[in-house]
Amino acid sequence: MFCKNCGTQLKEGAKFCPKCGTPVTPMPGAGQAGPGAGQPPHQGPAAGKASKIPIFAIGAIVILVVAVILIFRACAGGGYEKPIKNFMQGMEDLDADKMLSAFPPEALEALEDEGYDEDEISEQFEQMVTAGMDSLGFDIDYAIDYEIEDATELSKREISDIEEAFEDEDIDLSIKEGRSVDLTLTISLDSLGISQDEEITLEVIKVGGGWYLNPLSMDF
């Protein structure tokens, strides 16, 4: 390499010309870092994509956790349809305990406070279901089915009215929400080839963490 000013041959690595003192201009590319210089190891384009993967993974985990929580709540609480299902199955199986499980525990405790024991309450429910069958004079196998047609959320005023109605029965309930449910009730007497549909409306209320039938709304 030679000095660009006086042409003196320069030693390798010299920064100034020893003869005229002119600064030595480095050759193009000399002293410059190669591709990727200044970047942390393994931080090329591919590494940039890889750095996003944990973010997407965290998002997927969050979605999964939320889904599990929602499913758990649905199974644990059973939703507003659970007490209807329990009551209908209890009617079909003549299982008074299952029918009674559809009502708020506070309502059952109030009956017990009035002198009714659990066996008496169960017996009354069984009599309610079998009364129509007994009038026929013989044992008949029957099936009960239902289909929910519509469910309307109860307003705060309606919920307050229900709470007041329970208070009149000396039952203290704090109702979080409620539904008015229209359904078609089908009773089939297979041995006679008879099937009858009836349109009914039930109220379901959420007390604590569970849904229950409002016994004060039942008129069938």
JSON list of C-alpha atoms in Angstrom, two decimals:
[
{"chain": "A", "resi": 1, "resn": "MET", "atom": "CA", "xyz": [0.00, 0.00, 0.00]},
{"chain": "A", "resi": 2, "resn": "PHE", "atom": "CA", "xyz": [1.33, 3.49, -0.92]},
{"chain": "A", "resi": 3, "resn": "CYS", "atom": "CA", "xyz": [0.65, 7.01, 0.34]},
{"chain": "A", "resi": 4, "resn": "LYS", "atom": "CA", "xyz": [-1.95, 8.71, -1.84]},
{"chain": "A", "resi": 5, "resn": "ASN", "atom": "CA", "xyz": [-0.14, 12.06, -1.39]},
{"chain": "A", "resi": 6, "resn": "CYS", "atom": "CA", "xyz": [3.56, 11.33, -1.98]},
{"chain": "A", "resi": 7, "resn": "GLY", "atom": "CA", "xyz": [3.59, 7.72, -3.13]},
{"chain": "A", "resi": 8, "resn": "THR", "atom": "CA", "xyz": [5.79, 6.47, -0.29]},
{"chain": "A", "resi": 9, "resn": "GLN", "atom": "CA", "xyz": [5.36, 2.77, 0.41]},
{"chain": "A", "resi": 10, "resn": "LEU", "atom": "CA", "xyz": [3.60, 2.26, 3.70]},
{"chain": "A", "resi": 11, "resn": "LYS", "atom": "CA", "xyz": [3.97, -0.45, 6.23]},
{"chain": "A", "resi": 12, "resn": "GLU", "atom": "CA", "xyz": [1.01, -2.70, 6.92]},
{"chain": "A", "resi": 13, "resn": "GLY", "atom": "CA", "xyz": [-1.16, -1.23, 9.61]},
{"chain": "A", "resi": 14, "resn": "ALA", "atom": "CA", "xyz": [0.30, 2.30, 9.31]},
{"chain": "A", "resi": 15, "resn": "LYS", "atom": "CA", "xyz": [-2.14, 5.12, 10.06]},
{"chain": "A", "resi": 16, "resn": "PHE", "atom": "CA", "xyz": [0.04, 8.01, 8.78]},
{"chain": "A", "resi": 17, "resn": "CYS", "atom": "CA", "xyz": [2.61, 8.37, 6.01]},
{"chain": "A", "resi": 18, "resn": "PRO", "atom": "CA", "xyz": [6.08, 8.47, 7.64]},
{"chain": "A", "resi": 19, "resn": "LYS", "atom": "CA", "xyz": [7.27, 10.96, 5.01]},
{"chain": "A", "resi": 20, "resn": "CYS", "atom": "CA", "xyz": [4.49, 13.54, 4.60]},
{"chain": "A", "resi": 21, "resn": "GLY", "atom": "CA", "xyz": [2.21, 12.67, 7.53]},
{"chain": "A", "resi": 22, "resn": "THR", "atom": "CA", "xyz": [-0.90, 12.19, 5.38]},
{"chain": "A", "resi": 23, "resn": "PRO", "atom": "CA", "xyz": [-3.51, 10.00, 7.12]},
{"chain": "A", "resi": 24, "resn": "VAL", "atom": "CA", "xyz": [-3.84, 6.60, 5.60]},
{"chain": "A", "resi": 25, "resn": "THR", "atom": "CA", "xyz": [-7.34, 5.95, 4.16]},
{"chain": "A", "resi": 26, "resn": "PRO", "atom": "CA", "xyz": [-8.42, 2.35, 4.78]},
{"chain": "A", "resi": 27, "resn": "MET", "atom": "CA", "xyz": [-9.35, 0.25, 1.78]},
{"chain": "A", "resi": 28, "resn": "PRO", "atom": "CA", "xyz": [-13.10, -0.20, 1.17]},
{"chain": "A", "resi": 29, "resn": "GLY", "atom": "CA", "xyz": [-14.40, -2.79, 3.60]},
{"chain": "A", "resi": 30, "resn": "ALA", "atom": "CA", "xyz": [-11.19, -2.76, 5.65]},
{"chain": "A", "resi": 31, "resn": "GLY", "atom": "CA", "xyz": [-11.75, -2.53, 9.37]},
{"chain": "A", "resi": 32, "resn": "GLN", "atom": "CA", "xyz": [-15.50, -2.93, 8.89]},
{"chain": "A", "resi": 33, "resn": "ALA", "atom": "CA", "xyz": [-17.34, -5.71, 10.63]},
{"chain": "A", "resi": 34, "resn": "GLY", "atom": "CA", "xyz": [-18.66, -8.47, 8.47]},
{"chain": "A", "resi": 35, "resn": "PRO", "atom": "CA", "xyz": [-22.30, -9.49, 8.05]},
{"chain": "A", "resi": 36, "resn": "GLY", "atom": "CA", "xyz": [-24.10, -9.83, 11.29]},
{"chain": "A", "resi": 37, "resn": "ALA", "atom": "CA", "xyz": [-21.55, -7.68, 13.21]},
{"chain": "A", "resi": 38, "resn": "GLY", "atom": "CA", "xyz": [-23.05, -5.88, 16.19]},
{"chain": "A", "resi": 39, "resn": "GLN", "atom": "CA", "xyz": [-25.85, -8.42, 16.50]},
{"chain": "A", "resi": 40, "resn": "PRO", "atom": "CA", "xyz": [-26.04, -10.82, 19.42]},
{"chain": "A", "resi": 41, "resn": "PRO", "atom": "CA", "xyz": [-25.17, -14.40, 18.55]},
{"chain": "A", "resi": 42, "resn": "HIS", "atom": "CA", "xyz": [-27.91, -16.29, 16.74]},
{"chain": "A", "resi": 43, "resn": "GLN", "atom": "CA", "xyz": [-30.05, -13.18, 16.19]},
{"chain": "A", "resi": 44, "resn": "GLY", "atom": "CA", "xyz": [-30.47, -13.37, 12.44]},
{"chain": "A", "resi": 45, "resn": "PRO", "atom": "CA", "xyz": [-33.85, -13.26, 10.64]},
{"chain": "A", "resi": 46, "resn": "ALA", "atom": "CA", "xyz": [-34.71, -16.82, 11.66]},
{"chain": "A", "resi": 47, "resn": "ALA", "atom": "CA", "xyz": [-34.04, -15.98, 15.30]},
{"chain": "A", "resi": 48, "resn": "GLY", "atom": "CA", "xyz": [-36.41, -12.99, 15.02]},
{"chain": "A", "resi": 49, "resn": "LYS", "atom": "CA", "xyz": [-39.27, -15.30, 14.11]},
{"chain": "A", "resi": 50, "resn": "ALA", "atom": "CA", "xyz": [-38.36, -17.72, 16.85]},
{"chain": "A", "resi": 51, "resn": "SER", "atom": "CA", "xyz": [-38.58, -14.95, 19.44]},
{"chain": "A", "resi": 52, "resn": "LYS", "atom": "CA", "xyz": [-42.32, -14.55, 18.69]},
{"chain": "A", "resi": 53, "resn": "ILE", "atom": "CA", "xyz": [-43.19, -18.17, 19.37]},
{"chain": "A", "resi": 54, "resn": "PRO", "atom": "CA", "xyz": [-43.35, -17.84, 23.18]},
{"chain": "A", "resi": 55, "resn": "ILE", "atom": "CA", "xyz": [-45.81, -14.93, 22.84]},
{"chain": "A", "resi": 56, "resn": "PHE", "atom": "CA", "xyz": [-48.19, -17.01, 20.73]},
{"chain": "A", "resi": 57, "resn": "ALA", "atom": "CA", "xyz": [-47.73, -19.95, 23.09]},
{"chain": "A", "resi": 58, "resn": "ILE", "atom": "CA", "xyz": [-48.68, -17.80, 26.10]},
{"chain": "A", "resi": 59, "resn": "GLY", "atom": "CA", "xyz": [-51.78, -16.58, 24.25]},
{"chain": "A", "resi": 60, "resn": "ALA", "atom": "CA", "xyz": [-52.83, -20.15, 23.48]},
{"chain": "A", "resi": 61, "resn": "ILE", "atom": "CA", "xyz": [-52.34, -21.17, 27.11]},
{"chain": "A", "resi": 62, "resn": "VAL", "atom": "CA", "xyz": [-54.47, -18.24, 28.31]},
{"chain": "A", "resi": 63, "resn": "ILE", "atom": "CA", "xyz": [-57.28, -19.19, 25.91]},
{"chain": "A", "resi": 64, "resn": "LEU", "atom": "CA", "xyz": [-57.08, -22.80, 27.06]},
{"chain": "A", "resi": 65, "resn": "VAL", "atom": "CA", "xyz": [-57.24, -21.83, 30.74]},
{"chain": "A", "resi": 66, "resn": "VAL", "atom": "CA", "xyz": [-60.27, -19.58, 30.14]},
{"chain": "A", "resi": 67, "resn": "ALA", "atom": "CA", "xyz": [-62.03, -22.39, 28.24]},
{"chain": "A", "resi": 68, "resn": "VAL", "atom": "CA", "xyz": [-61.37, -24.85, 31.07]},
{"chain": "A", "resi": 69, "resn": "ILE", "atom": "CA", "xyz": [-62.73, -22.39, 33.64]},
{"chain": "A", "resi": 70, "resn": "LEU", "atom": "CA", "xyz": [-65.91, -21.84, 31.61]},
{"chain": "A", "resi": 71, "resn": "ILE", "atom": "CA", "xyz": [-66.44, -25.58, 31.17]},
{"chain": "A", "resi": 72, "resn": "PHE", "atom": "CA", "xyz": [-65.83, -26.17, 34.87]},
{"chain": "A", "resi": 73, "resn": "ARG", "atom": "CA", "xyz": [-68.33, -23.50, 35.84]},
{"chain": "A", "resi": 74, "resn": "ALA", "atom": "CA", "xyz": [-70.90, -24.89, 33.42]},
{"chain": "A", "resi": 75, "resn": "CYS", "atom": "CA", "xyz": [-70.50, -28.42, 34.80]},
{"chain": "A", "resi": 76, "resn": "ALA", "atom": "CA", "xyz": [-70.35, -27.34, 38.42]},
{"chain": "A", "resi": 77, "resn": "GLY", "atom": "CA", "xyz": [-73.31, -25.01, 38.29]},
{"chain": "A", "resi": 78, "resn": "GLY", "atom": "CA", "xyz": [-75.21, -26.99, 35.68]},
{"chain": "A", "resi": 79, "resn": "GLY", "atom": "CA", "xyz": [-76.75, -23.83, 34.25]},
{"chain": "A", "resi": 80, "resn": "TYR", "atom": "CA", "xyz": [-80.39, -22.85, 34.58]},
{"chain": "A", "resi": 81, "resn": "GLU", "atom": "CA", "xyz": [-81.48, -26.06, 32.79]},
{"chain": "A", "resi": 82, "resn": "LYS", "atom": "CA", "xyz": [-80.10, -28.37, 35.50]},
{"chain": "A", "resi": 83, "resn": "PRO", "atom": "CA", "xyz": [-82.95, -28.00, 38.04]},
{"chain": "A", "resi": 84, "resn": "ILE", "atom": "CA", "xyz": [-85.52, -28.50, 35.28]},
{"chain": "A", "resi": 85, "resn": "LYS", "atom": "CA", "xyz": [-83.78, -31.68, 34.16]},
{"chain": "A", "resi": 86, "resn": "ASN", "atom": "CA", "xyz": [-83.53, -32.99, 37.73]},
{"chain": "A", "resi": 87, "resn": "PHE", "atom": "CA", "xyz": [-87.17, -32.32, 38.44]},
{"chain": "A", "resi": 88, "resn": "MET", "atom": "CA", "xyz": [-88.39, -33.96, 35.23]},
{"chain": "A", "resi": 89, "resn": "GLN", "atom": "CA", "xyz": [-86.19, -37.01, 35.77]},
{"chain": "A", "resi": 90, "resn": "GLY", "atom": "CA", "xyz": [-87.39, -37.22, 39.35]},
{"chain": "A", "resi": 91, "resn": "MET", "atom": "CA", "xyz": [-91.00, -37.16, 38.17]},
{"chain": "A", "resi": 92, "resn": "GLU", "atom": "CA", "xyz": [-90.36, -39.89, 35.61]},
{"chain": "A", "resi": 93, "resn": "ASP", "atom": "CA", "xyz": [-88.46, -42.12, 38.05]},
{"chain": "A", "resi": 94, "resn": "LEU", "atom": "CA", "xyz": [-90.64, -41.28, 41.06]},
{"chain": "A", "resi": 95, "resn": "ASP", "atom": "CA", "xyz": [-87.43, -40.17, 42.75]},
{"chain": "A", "resi": 96, "resn": "ALA", "atom": "CA", "xyz": [-88.56, -37.62, 45.30]},
{"chain": "A", "resi": 97, "resn": "ASP", "atom": "CA", "xyz": [-85.02, -36.81, 46.39]},
{"chain": "A", "resi": 98, "resn": "LYS", "atom": "CA", "xyz": [-84.12, -35.81, 42.85]},
{"chain": "A", "resi": 99, "resn": "MET", "atom": "CA", "xyz": [-87.24, -33.68, 42.55]},
{"chain": "A", "resi": 100, "resn": "LEU", "atom": "CA", "xyz": [-86.50, -31.94, 45.82]},
{"chain": "A", "resi": 101, "resn": "SER", "atom": "CA", "xyz": [-82.91, -31.24, 44.74]},
{"chain": "A", "resi": 102, "resn": "ALA", "atom": "CA", "xyz": [-84.37, -28.88, 42.13]},
{"chain": "A", "resi": 103, "resn": "PHE", "atom": "CA", "xyz": [-85.57, -26.47, 44.84]},
{"chain": "A", "resi": 104, "resn": "PRO", "atom": "CA", "xyz": [-83.60, -24.01, 46.99]},
{"chain": "A", "resi": 105, "resn": "PRO", "atom": "CA", "xyz": [-82.41, -25.66, 50.23]},
{"chain": "A", "resi": 106, "resn": "GLU", "atom": "CA", "xyz": [-83.77, -22.67, 52.14]},
{"chain": "A", "resi": 107, "resn": "ALA", "atom": "CA", "xyz": [-87.31, -23.48, 50.94]},
{"chain": "A", "resi": 108, "resn": "LEU", "atom": "CA", "xyz": [-87.01, -27.08, 52.11]},
{"chain": "A", "resi": 109, "resn": "GLU", "atom": "CA", "xyz": [-85.60, -25.98, 55.46]},
{"chain": "A", "resi": 110, "resn": "ALA", "atom": "CA", "xyz": [-88.61, -23.69, 55.89]},
{"chain": "A", "resi": 111, "resn": "LEU", "atom": "CA", "xyz": [-90.96, -26.65, 55.39]},
{"chain": "A", "resi": 112, "resn": "GLU", "atom": "CA", "xyz": [-89.02, -28.65, 57.97]},
{"chain": "A", "resi": 113, "resn": "ASP", "atom": "CA", "xyz": [-89.28, -25.73, 60.39]},
{"chain": "A", "resi": 114, "resn": "GLU", "atom": "CA", "xyz": [-93.06, -25.91, 59.99]},
{"chain": "A", "resi": 115, "resn": "GLY", "atom": "CA", "xyz": [-93.03, -29.52, 61.13]},
{"chain": "A", "resi": 116, "resn": "TYR", "atom": "CA", "xyz": [-92.67, -31.45, 57.87]},
{"chain": "A", "resi": 117, "resn": "ASP", "atom": "CA", "xyz": [-89.88, -33.98, 57.86]},
{"chain": "A", "resi": 118, "resn": "GLU", "atom": "CA", "xyz": [-88.02, -35.03, 54.75]},
{"chain": "A", "resi": 119, "resn": "ASP", "atom": "CA", "xyz": [-89.98, -38.27, 54.33]},
{"chain": "A", "resi": 120, "resn": "GLU", "atom": "CA", "xyz": [-93.31, -36.44, 54.43]},
{"chain": "A", "resi": 121, "resn": "ILE", "atom": "CA", "xyz": [-92.17, -33.93, 51.85]},
{"chain": "A", "resi": 122, "resn": "SER", "atom": "CA", "xyz": [-90.93, -36.72, 49.57]},
{"chain": "A", "resi": 123, "resn": "GLU", "atom": "CA", "xyz": [-94.20, -38.60, 49.95]},
{"chain": "A", "resi": 124, "resn": "GLN", "atom": "CA", "xyz": [-96.23, -35.54, 48.97]},
{"chain": "A", "resi": 125, "resn": "PHE", "atom": "CA", "xyz": [-94.17, -35.09, 45.82]},
{"chain": "A", "resi": 126, "resn": "GLU", "atom": "CA", "xyz": [-94.62, -38.73, 44.85]},
{"chain": "A", "resi": 127, "resn": "GLN", "atom": "CA", "xyz": [-98.36, -38.46, 45.43]},
{"chain": "A", "resi": 128, "resn": "MET", "atom": "CA", "xyz": [-98.48, -35.37, 43.23]},
{"chain": "A", "resi": 129, "resn": "VAL", "atom": "CA", "xyz": [-96.96, -37.32, 40.32]},
{"chain": "A", "resi": 130, "resn": "THR", "atom": "CA", "xyz": [-98.93, -40.55, 40.76]},
{"chain": "A", "resi": 131, "resn": "ALA", "atom": "CA", "xyz": [-102.33, -39.00, 41.52]},
{"chain": "A", "resi": 132, "resn": "GLY", "atom": "CA", "xyz": [-103.36, -38.96, 37.87]},
{"chain": "A", "resi": 133, "resn": "MET", "atom": "CA", "xyz": [-102.09, -42.50, 37.27]},
{"chain": "A", "resi": 134, "resn": "ASP", "atom": "CA", "xyz": [-103.92, -43.90, 40.30]},
{"chain": "A", "resi": 135, "resn": "SER", "atom": "CA", "xyz": [-107.22, -42.59, 38.97]},
{"chain": "A", "resi": 136, "resn": "LEU", "atom": "CA", "xyz": [-106.90, -45.03, 36.05]},
{"chain": "A", "resi": 137, "resn": "GLY", "atom": "CA", "xyz": [-106.97, -47.97, 38.46]},
{"chain": "A", "resi": 138, "resn": "PHE", "atom": "CA", "xyz": [-103.89, -49.85, 37.27]},
{"chain": "A", "resi": 139, "resn": "ASP", "atom": "CA", "xyz": [-100.17, -49.51, 36.94]},
{"chain": "A", "resi": 140, "resn": "ILE", "atom": "CA", "xyz": [-99.01, -47.84, 33.75]},
{"chain": "A", "resi": 141, "resn": "ASP", "atom": "CA", "xyz": [-95.51, -47.21, 32.49]},
{"chain": "A", "resi": 142, "resn": "TYR", "atom": "CA", "xyz": [-95.07, -43.65, 31.41]},
{"chain": "A", "resi": 143, "resn": "ALA", "atom": "CA", "xyz": [-92.32, -41.41, 30.14]},
{"chain": "A", "resi": 144, "resn": "ILE", "atom": "CA", "xyz": [-91.80, -37.69, 30.62]},
{"chain": "A", "resi": 145, "resn": "ASP", "atom": "CA", "xyz": [-89.95, -35.53, 28.15]},
{"chain": "A", "resi": 146, "resn": "TYR", "atom": "CA", "xyz": [-89.63, -31.81, 27.66]},
{"chain": "A", "resi": 147, "resn": "GLU", "atom": "CA", "xyz": [-88.24, -29.26, 25.25]},
{"chain": "A", "resi": 148, "resn": "ILE", "atom": "CA", "xyz": [-87.26, -25.71, 26.18]},
{"chain": "A", "resi": 149, "resn": "GLU", "atom": "CA", "xyz": [-88.85, -23.28, 23.74]},
{"chain": "A", "resi": 150, "resn": "ASP", "atom": "CA", "xyz": [-87.65, -19.98, 25.16]},
{"chain": "A", "resi": 151, "resn": "ALA", "atom": "CA", "xyz": [-85.85, -18.52, 28.18]},
{"chain": "A", "resi": 152, "resn": "THR", "atom": "CA", "xyz": [-86.19, -14.87, 29.15]},
{"chain": "A", "resi": 153, "resn": "GLU", "atom": "CA", "xyz": [-83.95, -13.16, 31.69]},
{"chain": "A", "resi": 154, "resn": "LEU", "atom": "CA", "xyz": [-85.86, -11.81, 34.68]},
{"chain": "A", "resi": 155, "resn": "SER", "atom": "CA", "xyz": [-85.58, -8.11, 35.41]},
{"chain": "A", "resi": 156, "resn": "LYS", "atom": "CA", "xyz": [-84.32, -6.72, 38.71]},
{"chain": "A", "resi": 157, "resn": "ARG", "atom": "CA", "xyz": [-87.91, -5.76, 39.56]},
{"chain": "A", "resi": 158, "resn": "GLU", "atom": "CA", "xyz": [-89.14, -9.29, 38.92]},
{"chain": "A", "resi": 159, "resn": "ILE", "atom": "CA", "xyz": [-86.32, -10.77, 41.01]},
{"chain": "A", "resi": 160, "resn": "SER", "atom": "CA", "xyz": [-87.14, -8.35, 43.82]},
{"chain": "A", "resi": 161, "resn": "ASP", "atom": "CA", "xyz": [-90.81, -9.42, 43.66]},
{"chain": "A", "resi": 162, "resn": "ILE", "atom": "CA", "xyz": [-89.77, -13.09, 43.98]},
{"chain": "A", "resi": 163, "resn": "GLU", "atom": "CA", "xyz": [-87.59, -12.30, 46.99]},
{"chain": "A", "resi": 164, "resn": "GLU", "atom": "CA", "xyz": [-90.53, -10.50, 48.60]},
{"chain": "A", "resi": 165, "resn": "ALA", "atom": "CA", "xyz": [-92.82, -13.46, 47.92]},
{"chain": "A", "resi": 166, "resn": "PHE", "atom": "CA", "xyz": [-90.34, -15.73, 49.69]},
{"chain": "A", "resi": 167, "resn": "GLU", "atom": "CA", "xyz": [-90.11, -13.27, 52.58]},
{"chain": "A", "resi": 168, "resn": "ASP", "atom": "CA", "xyz": [-93.89, -13.59, 52.97]},
{"chain": "A", "resi": 169, "resn": "GLU", "atom": "CA", "xyz": [-93.22, -17.31, 53.55]},
{"chain": "A", "resi": 170, "resn": "ASP", "atom": "CA", "xyz": [-90.47, -16.46, 56.06]},
{"chain": "A", "resi": 171, "resn": "ILE", "atom": "CA", "xyz": [-87.78, -17.57, 53.61]},
{"chain": "A", "resi": 172, "resn": "ASP", "atom": "CA", "xyz": [-84.79, -15.27, 53.15]},
{"chain": "A", "resi": 173, "resn": "LEU", "atom": "CA", "xyz": [-83.26, -15.63, 49.68]},
{"chain": "A", "resi": 174, "resn": "SER", "atom": "CA", "xyz": [-80.69, -13.51, 47.89]},
{"chain": "A", "resi": 175, "resn": "ILE", "atom": "CA", "xyz": [-81.31, -14.12, 44.19]},
{"chain": "A", "resi": 176, "resn": "LYS", "atom": "CA", "xyz": [-78.48, -13.22, 41.81]},
{"chain": "A", "resi": 177, "resn": "GLU", "atom": "CA", "xyz": [-80.38, -13.72, 38.54]},
{"chain": "A", "resi": 178, "resn": "GLY", "atom": "CA", "xyz": [-83.30, -15.62, 37.08]},
{"chain": "A", "resi": 179, "resn": "ARG", "atom": "CA", "xyz": [-85.01, -16.91, 33.95]},
{"chain": "A", "resi": 180, "resn": "SER", "atom": "CA", "xyz": [-88.59, -17.41, 32.87]},
{"chain": "A", "resi": 181, "resn": "VAL", "atom": "CA", "xyz": [-88.53, -20.64, 30.86]},
{"chain": "A", "resi": 182, "resn": "ASP", "atom": "CA", "xyz": [-91.23, -21.70, 28.42]},
{"chain": "A", "resi": 183, "resn": "LEU", "atom": "CA", "xyz": [-91.21, -25.41, 27.65]},
{"chain": "A", "resi": 184, "resn": "THR", "atom": "CA", "xyz": [-93.31, -28.15, 26.14]},
{"chain": "A", "resi": 185, "resn": "LEU", "atom": "CA", "xyz": [-93.94, -31.02, 28.55]},
{"chain": "A", "resi": 186, "resn": "THR", "atom": "CA", "xyz": [-94.74, -34.38, 26.93]},
{"chain": "A", "resi": 187, "resn": "ILE", "atom": "CA", "xyz": [-96.20, -37.28, 28.92]},
{"chain": "A", "resi": 188, "resn": "SER", "atom": "CA", "xyz": [-96.34, -40.58, 27.04]},
{"chain": "A", "resi": 189, "resn": "LEU", "atom": "CA", "xyz": [-98.31, -43.67, 28.17]},
{"chain": "A", "resi": 190, "resn": "ASP", "atom": "CA", "xyz": [-96.64, -46.27, 26.00]},
{"chain": "A", "resi": 191, "resn": "SER", "atom": "CA", "xyz": [-98.88, -49.18, 26.97]},
{"chain": "A", "resi": 192, "resn": "LEU", "atom": "CA", "xyz": [-101.97, -47.21, 25.92]},
{"chain": "A", "resi": 193, "resn": "GLY", "atom": "CA", "xyz": [-100.38, -45.49, 22.95]},
{"chain": "A", "resi": 194, "resn": "ILE", "atom": "CA", "xyz": [-101.24, -42.08, 24.40]},
{"chain": "A", "resi": 195, "resn": "SER", "atom": "CA", "xyz": [-99.05, -38.99, 24.30]},
{"chain": "A", "resi": 196, "resn": "GLN", "atom": "CA", "xyz": [-100.04, -35.56, 25.58]},
{"chain": "A", "resi": 197, "resn": "ASP", "atom": "CA", "xyz": [-98.24, -32.23, 25.25]},
{"chain": "A", "resi": 198, "resn": "GLU", "atom": "CA", "xyz": [-98.66, -29.31, 27.61]},
{"chain": "A", "resi": 199, "resn": "GLU", "atom": "CA", "xyz": [-97.17, -25.84, 27.40]},
{"chain": "A", "resi": 200, "resn": "ILE", "atom": "CA", "xyz": [-95.87, -24.66, 30.78]},
{"chain": "A", "resi": 201, "resn": "THR", "atom": "CA", "xyz": [-93.71, -21.86, 32.14]},
{"chain": "A", "resi": 202, "resn": "LEU", "atom": "CA", "xyz": [-91.23, -22.28, 34.99]},
{"chain": "A", "resi": 203, "resn": "GLU", "atom": "CA", "xyz": [-89.07, -19.78, 36.80]},
{"chain": "A", "resi": 204, "resn": "VAL", "atom": "CA", "xyz": [-85.50, -20.68, 37.66]},
{"chain": "A", "resi": 205, "resn": "ILE", "atom": "CA", "xyz": [-83.44, -18.61, 40.07]},
{"chain": "A", "resi": 206, "resn": "LYS", "atom": "CA", "xyz": [-79.76, -18.49, 40.92]},
{"chain": "A", "resi": 207, "resn": "VAL", "atom": "CA", "xyz": [-79.11, -18.60, 44.66]},
{"chain": "A", "resi": 208, "resn": "GLY", "atom": "CA", "xyz": [-75.50, -18.76, 45.81]},
{"chain": "A", "resi": 209, "resn": "GLY", "atom": "CA", "xyz": [-73.61, -20.77, 43.19]},
{"chain": "A", "resi": 210, "resn": "GLY", "atom": "CA", "xyz": [-76.51, -22.92, 41.97]},
{"chain": "A", "resi": 211, "resn": "TRP", "atom": "CA", "xyz": [-79.71, -22.71, 39.94]},
{"chain": "A", "resi": 212, "resn": "TYR", "atom": "CA", "xyz": [-83.06, -23.83, 41.37]},
{"chain": "A", "resi": 213, "resn": "LEU", "atom": "CA", "xyz": [-86.73, -23.94, 40.45]},
{"chain": "A", "resi": 214, "resn": "ASN", "atom": "CA", "xyz": [-88.90, -21.30, 42.03]},
{"chain": "A", "resi": 215, "resn": "PRO", "atom": "CA", "xyz": [-91.55, -23.44, 43.78]},
{"chain": "A", "resi": 216, "resn": "LEU", "atom": "CA", "xyz": [-93.83, -20.41, 44.10]},
{"chain": "A", "resi": 217, "resn": "SER", "atom": "CA", "xyz": [-94.08, -20.22, 40.29]},
{"chain": "A", "resi": 218, "resn": "MET", "atom": "CA", "xyz": [-95.22, -23.83, 39.78]},
{"chain": "A", "resi": 219, "resn": "ASP", "atom": "CA", "xyz": [-98.93, -24.28, 39.13]},
{"chain": "A", "resi": 220, "resn": "PHE", "atom": "CA", "xyz": [-99.12, -27.70, 37.51]}
]
